[in-house]
Short mmCIF file of C-alpha atoms in Angstrom, two decimals:
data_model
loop_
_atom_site.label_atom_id
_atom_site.label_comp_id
_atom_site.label_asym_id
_atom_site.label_seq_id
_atom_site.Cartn_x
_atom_site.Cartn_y
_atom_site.Cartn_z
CA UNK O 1 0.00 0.00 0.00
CA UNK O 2 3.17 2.32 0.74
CA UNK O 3 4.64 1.86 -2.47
CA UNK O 4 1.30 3.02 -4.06
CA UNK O 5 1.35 5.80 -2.63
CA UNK O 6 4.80 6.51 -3.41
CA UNK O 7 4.02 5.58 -6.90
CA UNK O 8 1.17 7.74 -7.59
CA UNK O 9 2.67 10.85 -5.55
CA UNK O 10 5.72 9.80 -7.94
CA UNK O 11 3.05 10.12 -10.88
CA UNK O 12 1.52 13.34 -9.94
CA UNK O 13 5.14 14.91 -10.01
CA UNK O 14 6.04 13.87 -13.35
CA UNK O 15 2.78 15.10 -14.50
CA UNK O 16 3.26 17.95 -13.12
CA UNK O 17 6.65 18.77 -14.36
CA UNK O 18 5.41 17.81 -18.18
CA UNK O 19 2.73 20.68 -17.86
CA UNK O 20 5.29 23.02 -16.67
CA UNK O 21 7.62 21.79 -19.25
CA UNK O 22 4.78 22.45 -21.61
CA UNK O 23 3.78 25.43 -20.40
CA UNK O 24 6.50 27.47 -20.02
CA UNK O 25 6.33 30.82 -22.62
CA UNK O 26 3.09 30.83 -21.02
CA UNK O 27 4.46 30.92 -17.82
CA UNK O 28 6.90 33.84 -18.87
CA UNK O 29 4.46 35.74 -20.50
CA UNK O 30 2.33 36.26 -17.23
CA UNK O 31 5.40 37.05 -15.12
CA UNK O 32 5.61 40.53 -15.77
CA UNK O 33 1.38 40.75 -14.53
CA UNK O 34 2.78 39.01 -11.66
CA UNK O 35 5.55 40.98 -11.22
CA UNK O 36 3.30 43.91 -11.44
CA UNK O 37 0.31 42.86 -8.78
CA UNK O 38 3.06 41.54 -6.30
CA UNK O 39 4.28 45.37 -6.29
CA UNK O 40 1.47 47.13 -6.18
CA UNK O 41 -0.72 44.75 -4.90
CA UNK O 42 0.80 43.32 -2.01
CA UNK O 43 3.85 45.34 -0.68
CA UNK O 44 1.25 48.04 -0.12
CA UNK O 45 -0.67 45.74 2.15
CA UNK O 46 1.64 46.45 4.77
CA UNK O 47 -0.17 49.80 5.08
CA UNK O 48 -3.28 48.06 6.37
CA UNK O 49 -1.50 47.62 9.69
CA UNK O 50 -3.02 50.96 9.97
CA UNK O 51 -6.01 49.69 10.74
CA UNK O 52 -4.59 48.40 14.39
CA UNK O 53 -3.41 51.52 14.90
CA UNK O 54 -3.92 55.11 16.01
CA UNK O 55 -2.19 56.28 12.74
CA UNK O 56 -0.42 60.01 13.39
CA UNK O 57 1.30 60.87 9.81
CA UNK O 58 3.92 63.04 11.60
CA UNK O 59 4.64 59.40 13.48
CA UNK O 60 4.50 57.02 10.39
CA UNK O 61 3.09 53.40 10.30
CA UNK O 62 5.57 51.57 12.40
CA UNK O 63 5.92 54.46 15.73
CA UNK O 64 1.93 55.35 15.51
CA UNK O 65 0.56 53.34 18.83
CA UNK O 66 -1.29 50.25 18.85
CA UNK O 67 -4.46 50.15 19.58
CA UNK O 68 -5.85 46.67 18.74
CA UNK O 69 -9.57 46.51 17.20
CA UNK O 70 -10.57 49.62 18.93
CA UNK O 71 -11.27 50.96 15.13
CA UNK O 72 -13.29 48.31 14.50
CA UNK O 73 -15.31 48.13 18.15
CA UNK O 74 -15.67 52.20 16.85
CA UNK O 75 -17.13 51.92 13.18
CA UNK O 76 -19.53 48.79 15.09
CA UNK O 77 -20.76 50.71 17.05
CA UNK O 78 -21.41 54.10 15.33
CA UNK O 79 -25.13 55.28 14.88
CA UNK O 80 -24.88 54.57 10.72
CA UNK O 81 -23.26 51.40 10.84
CA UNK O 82 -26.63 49.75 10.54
CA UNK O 83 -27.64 51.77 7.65
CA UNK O 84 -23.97 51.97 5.55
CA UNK O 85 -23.94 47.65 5.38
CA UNK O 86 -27.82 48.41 4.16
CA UNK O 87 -27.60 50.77 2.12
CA UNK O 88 -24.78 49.16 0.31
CA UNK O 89 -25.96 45.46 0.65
CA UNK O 90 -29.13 46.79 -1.27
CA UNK O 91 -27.63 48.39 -4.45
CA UNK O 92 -24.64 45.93 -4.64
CA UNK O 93 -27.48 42.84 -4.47
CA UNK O 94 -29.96 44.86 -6.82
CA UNK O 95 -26.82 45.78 -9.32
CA UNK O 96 -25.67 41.99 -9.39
CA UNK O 97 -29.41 40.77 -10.03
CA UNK O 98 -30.25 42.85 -12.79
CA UNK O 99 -26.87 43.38 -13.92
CA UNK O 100 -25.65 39.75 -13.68
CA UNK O 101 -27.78 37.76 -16.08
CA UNK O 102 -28.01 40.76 -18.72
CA UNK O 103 -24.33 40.21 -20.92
CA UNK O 104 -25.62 36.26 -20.82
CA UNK O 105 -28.67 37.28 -22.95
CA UNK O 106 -26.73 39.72 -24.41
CA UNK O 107 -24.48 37.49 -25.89
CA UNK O 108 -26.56 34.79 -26.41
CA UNK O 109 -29.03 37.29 -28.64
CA UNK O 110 -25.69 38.14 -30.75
CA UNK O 111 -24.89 34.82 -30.96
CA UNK O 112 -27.74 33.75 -32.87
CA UNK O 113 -27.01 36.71 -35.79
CA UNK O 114 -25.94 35.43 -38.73
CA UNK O 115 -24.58 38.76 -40.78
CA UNK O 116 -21.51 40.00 -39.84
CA UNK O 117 -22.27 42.99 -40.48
CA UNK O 118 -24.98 43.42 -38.74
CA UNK O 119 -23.52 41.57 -35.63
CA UNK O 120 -20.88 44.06 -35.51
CA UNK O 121 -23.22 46.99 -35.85
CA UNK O 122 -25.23 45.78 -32.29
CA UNK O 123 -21.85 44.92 -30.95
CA UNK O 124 -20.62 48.41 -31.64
CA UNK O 125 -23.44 49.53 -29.84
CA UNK O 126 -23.62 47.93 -26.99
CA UNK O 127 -19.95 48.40 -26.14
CA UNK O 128 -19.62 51.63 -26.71
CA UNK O 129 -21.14 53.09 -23.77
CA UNK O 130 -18.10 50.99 -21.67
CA UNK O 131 -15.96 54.21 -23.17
CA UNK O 132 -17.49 57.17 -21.46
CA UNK O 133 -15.81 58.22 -18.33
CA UNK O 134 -17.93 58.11 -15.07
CA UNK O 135 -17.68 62.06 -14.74
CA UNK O 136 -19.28 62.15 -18.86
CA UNK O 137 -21.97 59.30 -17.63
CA UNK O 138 -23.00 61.12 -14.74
CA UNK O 139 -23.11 64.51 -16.87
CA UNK O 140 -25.46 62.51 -18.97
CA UNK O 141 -27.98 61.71 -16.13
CA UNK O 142 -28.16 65.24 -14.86
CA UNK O 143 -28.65 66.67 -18.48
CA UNK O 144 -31.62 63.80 -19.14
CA UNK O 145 -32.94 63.58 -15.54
CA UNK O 146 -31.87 66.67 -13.39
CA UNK O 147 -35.20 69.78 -12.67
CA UNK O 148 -34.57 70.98 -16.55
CA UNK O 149 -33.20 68.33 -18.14
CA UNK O 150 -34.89 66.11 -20.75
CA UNK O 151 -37.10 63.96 -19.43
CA UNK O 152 -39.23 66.53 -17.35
CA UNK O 153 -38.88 68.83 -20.37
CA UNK O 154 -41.03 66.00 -22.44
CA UNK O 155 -43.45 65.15 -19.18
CA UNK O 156 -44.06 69.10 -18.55
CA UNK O 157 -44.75 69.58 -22.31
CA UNK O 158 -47.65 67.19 -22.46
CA UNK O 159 -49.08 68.77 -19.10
CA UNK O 160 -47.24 66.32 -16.03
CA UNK O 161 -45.29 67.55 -13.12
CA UNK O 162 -41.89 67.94 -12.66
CA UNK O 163 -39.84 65.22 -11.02
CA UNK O 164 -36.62 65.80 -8.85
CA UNK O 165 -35.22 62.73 -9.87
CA UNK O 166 -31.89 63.63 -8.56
CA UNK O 167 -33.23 65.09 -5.17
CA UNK O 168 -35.38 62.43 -4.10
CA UNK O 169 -33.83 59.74 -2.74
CA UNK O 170 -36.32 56.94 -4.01
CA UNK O 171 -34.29 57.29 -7.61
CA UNK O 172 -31.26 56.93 -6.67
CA UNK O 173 -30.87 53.13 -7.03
CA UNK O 174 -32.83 53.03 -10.10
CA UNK O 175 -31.05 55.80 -11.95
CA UNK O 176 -27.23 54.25 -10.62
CA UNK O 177 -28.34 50.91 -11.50
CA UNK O 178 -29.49 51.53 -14.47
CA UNK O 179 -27.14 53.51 -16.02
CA UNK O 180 -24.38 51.02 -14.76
CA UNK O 181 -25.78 48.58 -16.60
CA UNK O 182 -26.55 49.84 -19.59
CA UNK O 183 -22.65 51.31 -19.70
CA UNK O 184 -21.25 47.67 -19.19
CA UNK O 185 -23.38 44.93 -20.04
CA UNK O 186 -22.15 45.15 -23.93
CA UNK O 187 -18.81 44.84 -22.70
CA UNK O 188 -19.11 42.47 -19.94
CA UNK O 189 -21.08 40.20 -23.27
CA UNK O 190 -17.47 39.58 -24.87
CA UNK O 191 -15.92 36.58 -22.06
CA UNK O 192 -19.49 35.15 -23.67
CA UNK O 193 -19.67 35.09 -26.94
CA UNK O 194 -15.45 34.12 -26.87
CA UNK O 195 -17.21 31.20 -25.33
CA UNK O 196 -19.54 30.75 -27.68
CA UNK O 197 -17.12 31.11 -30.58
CA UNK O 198 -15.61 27.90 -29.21
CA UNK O 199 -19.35 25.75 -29.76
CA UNK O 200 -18.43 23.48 -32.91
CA UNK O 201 -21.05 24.93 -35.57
CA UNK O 202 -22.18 21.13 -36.79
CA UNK O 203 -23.96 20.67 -33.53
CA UNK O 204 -26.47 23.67 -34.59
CA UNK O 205 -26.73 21.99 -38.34
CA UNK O 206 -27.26 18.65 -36.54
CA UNK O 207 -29.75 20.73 -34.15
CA UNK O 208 -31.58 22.44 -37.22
CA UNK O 209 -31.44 19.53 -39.64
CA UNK O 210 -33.88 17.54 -36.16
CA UNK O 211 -36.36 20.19 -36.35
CA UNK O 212 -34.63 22.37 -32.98
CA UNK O 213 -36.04 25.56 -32.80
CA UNK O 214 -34.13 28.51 -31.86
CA UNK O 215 -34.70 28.64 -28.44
CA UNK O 216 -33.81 24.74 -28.31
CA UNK O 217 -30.43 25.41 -29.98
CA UNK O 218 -29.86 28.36 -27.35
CA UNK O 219 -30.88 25.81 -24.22
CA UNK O 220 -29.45 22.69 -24.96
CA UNK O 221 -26.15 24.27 -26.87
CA UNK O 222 -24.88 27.28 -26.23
CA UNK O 223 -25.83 27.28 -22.04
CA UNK O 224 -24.14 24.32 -21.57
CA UNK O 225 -20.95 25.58 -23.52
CA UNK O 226 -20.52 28.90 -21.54
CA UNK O 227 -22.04 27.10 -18.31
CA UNK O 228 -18.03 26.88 -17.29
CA UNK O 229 -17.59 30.25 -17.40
CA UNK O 230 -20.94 31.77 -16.33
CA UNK O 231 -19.93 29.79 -12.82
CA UNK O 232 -16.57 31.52 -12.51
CA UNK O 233 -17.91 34.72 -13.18
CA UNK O 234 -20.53 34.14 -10.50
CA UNK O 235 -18.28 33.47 -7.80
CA UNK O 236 -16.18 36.44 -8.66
CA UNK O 237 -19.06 38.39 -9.08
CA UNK O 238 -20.68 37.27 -5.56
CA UNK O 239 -16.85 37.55 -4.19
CA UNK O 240 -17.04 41.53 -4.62
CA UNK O 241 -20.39 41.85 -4.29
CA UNK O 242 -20.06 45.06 -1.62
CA UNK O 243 -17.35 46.66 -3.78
CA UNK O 244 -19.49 49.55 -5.00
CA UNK O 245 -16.72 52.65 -6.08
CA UNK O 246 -17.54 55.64 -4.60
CA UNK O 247 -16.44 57.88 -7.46
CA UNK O 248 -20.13 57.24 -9.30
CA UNK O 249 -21.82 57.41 -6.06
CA UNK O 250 -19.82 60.54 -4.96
CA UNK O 251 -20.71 62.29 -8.18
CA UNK O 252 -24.52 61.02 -8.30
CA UNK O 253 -25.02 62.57 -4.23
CA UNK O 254 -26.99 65.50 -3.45
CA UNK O 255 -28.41 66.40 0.15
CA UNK O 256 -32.09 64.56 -0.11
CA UNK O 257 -30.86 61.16 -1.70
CA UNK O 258 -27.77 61.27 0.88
CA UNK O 259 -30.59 58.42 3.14
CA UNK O 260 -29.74 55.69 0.74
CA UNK O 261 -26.66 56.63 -1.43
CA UNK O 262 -24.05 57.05 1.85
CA UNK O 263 -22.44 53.73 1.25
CA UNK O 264 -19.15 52.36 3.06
CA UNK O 265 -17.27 53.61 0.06
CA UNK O 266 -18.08 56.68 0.34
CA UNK O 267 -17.75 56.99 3.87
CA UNK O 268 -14.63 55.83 3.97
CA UNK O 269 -13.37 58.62 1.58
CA UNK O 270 -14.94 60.97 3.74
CA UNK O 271 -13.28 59.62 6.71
CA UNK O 272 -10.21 59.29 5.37
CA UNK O 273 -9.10 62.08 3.13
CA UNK O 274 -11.80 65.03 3.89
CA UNK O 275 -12.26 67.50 6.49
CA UNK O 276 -9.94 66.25 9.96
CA UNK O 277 -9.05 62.90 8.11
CA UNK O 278 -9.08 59.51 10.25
CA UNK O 279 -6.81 57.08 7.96
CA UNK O 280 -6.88 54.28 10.42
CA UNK O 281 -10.64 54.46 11.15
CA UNK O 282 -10.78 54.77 7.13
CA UNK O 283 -8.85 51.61 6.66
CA UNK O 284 -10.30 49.52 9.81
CA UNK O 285 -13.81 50.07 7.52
CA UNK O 286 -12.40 49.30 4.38
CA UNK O 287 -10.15 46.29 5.58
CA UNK O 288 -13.94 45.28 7.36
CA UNK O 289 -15.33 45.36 3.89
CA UNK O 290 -12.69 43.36 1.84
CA UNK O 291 -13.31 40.80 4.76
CA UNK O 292 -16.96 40.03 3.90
CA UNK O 293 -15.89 39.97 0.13
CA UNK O 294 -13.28 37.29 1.02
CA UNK O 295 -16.11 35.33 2.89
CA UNK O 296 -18.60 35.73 0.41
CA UNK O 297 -16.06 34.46 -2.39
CA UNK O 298 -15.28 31.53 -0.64
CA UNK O 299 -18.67 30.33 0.24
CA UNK O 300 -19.54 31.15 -3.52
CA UNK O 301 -16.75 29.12 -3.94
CA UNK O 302 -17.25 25.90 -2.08
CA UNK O 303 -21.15 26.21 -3.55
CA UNK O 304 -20.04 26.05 -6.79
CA UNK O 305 -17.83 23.17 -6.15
CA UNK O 306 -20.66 21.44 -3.98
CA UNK O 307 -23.30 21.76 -6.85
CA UNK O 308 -21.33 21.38 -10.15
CA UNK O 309 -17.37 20.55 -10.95
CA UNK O 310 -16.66 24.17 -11.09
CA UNK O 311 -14.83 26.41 -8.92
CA UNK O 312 -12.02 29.06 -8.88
CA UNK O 313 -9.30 26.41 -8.49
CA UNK O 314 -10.50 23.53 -10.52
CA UNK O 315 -7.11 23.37 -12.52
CA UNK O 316 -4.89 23.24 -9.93
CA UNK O 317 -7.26 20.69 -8.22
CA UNK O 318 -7.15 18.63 -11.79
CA UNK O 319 -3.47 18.83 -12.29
CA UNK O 320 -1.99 18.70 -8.79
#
């Protein structure tokens, strides 16, 4: 039974060594990414010792005092915690359910055009919004939605009322969420239809030539084929679920909708570099949120692996 094991662990080795034998320009290529996230990726992460730490920037990071999780026991127990993990929770969950499913019918609607011509027309289109700069998008909002912009301009010609959409807080979500999406769900659509590209065209003739209709093609062919990749973009997706920017938000905040867009990100700009800035109470909150994201992405994670042979690590666990 020993030598078995020695045997097969003998086995995995030489298999091992063959794929990095086999592998290697690809290896080299991604060095310099690695390179590059190792610098400014994780050196920098010795900063978040700030976070333990009643950070003085006349001190620095190693001679500001310790202070333990008293940052933490602080942002717990301030009078907006309760409504910062809601109010982010609710447009981060709302953003991935709308948002999430879109580039998959997206893609899948492309998929099934036949011109070239025409499928790079629609393509054109829906990527293009991926281009405008947050400051241009949110420029775009105020000049369609704000007291005199488009919208009311159309509903107060044909006799309606006014609506603050940018002063009542009730369209906020809508407005952020909907813009978002419509600026990336074209672009988020190519990982997709690369997938697709891959499905061998003869099953489709095989499909037609049965009597398949369209939508039977789409179920039984082209889900299954991106299936693979619609579950690792899921657990990445659920993984940074509460990672909402605050630039958007930032630019998108006015007094009234302030109830339900102050959001962790944002706070923790305001905390941290306006008015008498706090960076370790700025970073205990951030480093807080990255936590939940790392918990969320591994239970995503071990789901995924639970329900279907997919998961973020599947090709180590294949070839180790």
């Amino acid at each position: 039974m020993q030598n078995q094991n020695v045997l097969e662990v003998d086995i995995s080795k030489k298999r091992r060594n063959a794929n990095l034998k086999k592998s290697w320009p690809l290896i080299v290529m991604l060095s310099g990414a690695l390179i590059f996230v190792f610098v400014f990726s994780y050196i920098p992460m010795y900063g978040i010792t700030i976070a333990f730490k009643d950070y003085n920037p006349a001190l620095g990071i190693s001679k500001s005092p310790f202070i333990g999780f008293d940052n933490f026991r602080r942002f717990f127990e301030a009078y907006n915690f309760g409504s910062l993990m809601f109010n982010t929770f609710i447009l981060s969950f709302l953003g991935f359910i709308i948002g999430f499913p879109l580039p998959i019918i997206i893609a899948l609607l492309l998929n099934t055009i036949r011109s070239k011509k025409t499928k790079g027309v629609f393509q054109t289109i829906f990527n293009a919004p991926h281009f405008i700069s947050v400051v241009v998008l949110v420029g775009m909002i105020f000049l369609f939605f704000g007291e005199y912009g488009l919208v009311n301009s159309i509903v107060k010609t044909f006799g309606g009322d006014g609506i603050s959409f940018m002063l009542e807080s009730k369209w906020f979500r809508p407005l952020f969420i909907g813009s978002g999406n419509w600026q990336e769900m074209g672009w988020s659509s190519i990982i997709y239809l690369a997938a697709l590209a891959g499905v061998d065209p003869q099953l489709h003739e095989s499909a037609t030539i049965d009597g398949a209709s369209r939508w039977q093609r789409i179920k039984n062919i082209d889900l299954p084929a991106i299936f693979p990749t619609i579950s690792i973009l899921l657990i990445l997706s659920i993984g940074s679920l509460l990672s909402v920017g605050h630039e958007k938000v930032l630019l998108m905040q006015t007094g009234p909708n302030s109830v339900v867009s102050e959001i962790i990100s944002t706070y923790v700009y305001k905390i941290g570099l306006t008015g008498n800035s706090e960076p370790g109470y700025a970073a205990a909150i951030g480093l807080f949120n990255s936590l939940i994201n790392i918990v969320l992405l591994v239970i995503a994670n071990y789901s995924a692996k639970k329900f279907s042979e997919n998961s973020l690590w599947w090709y180590y666990e294949q070839y180790k």
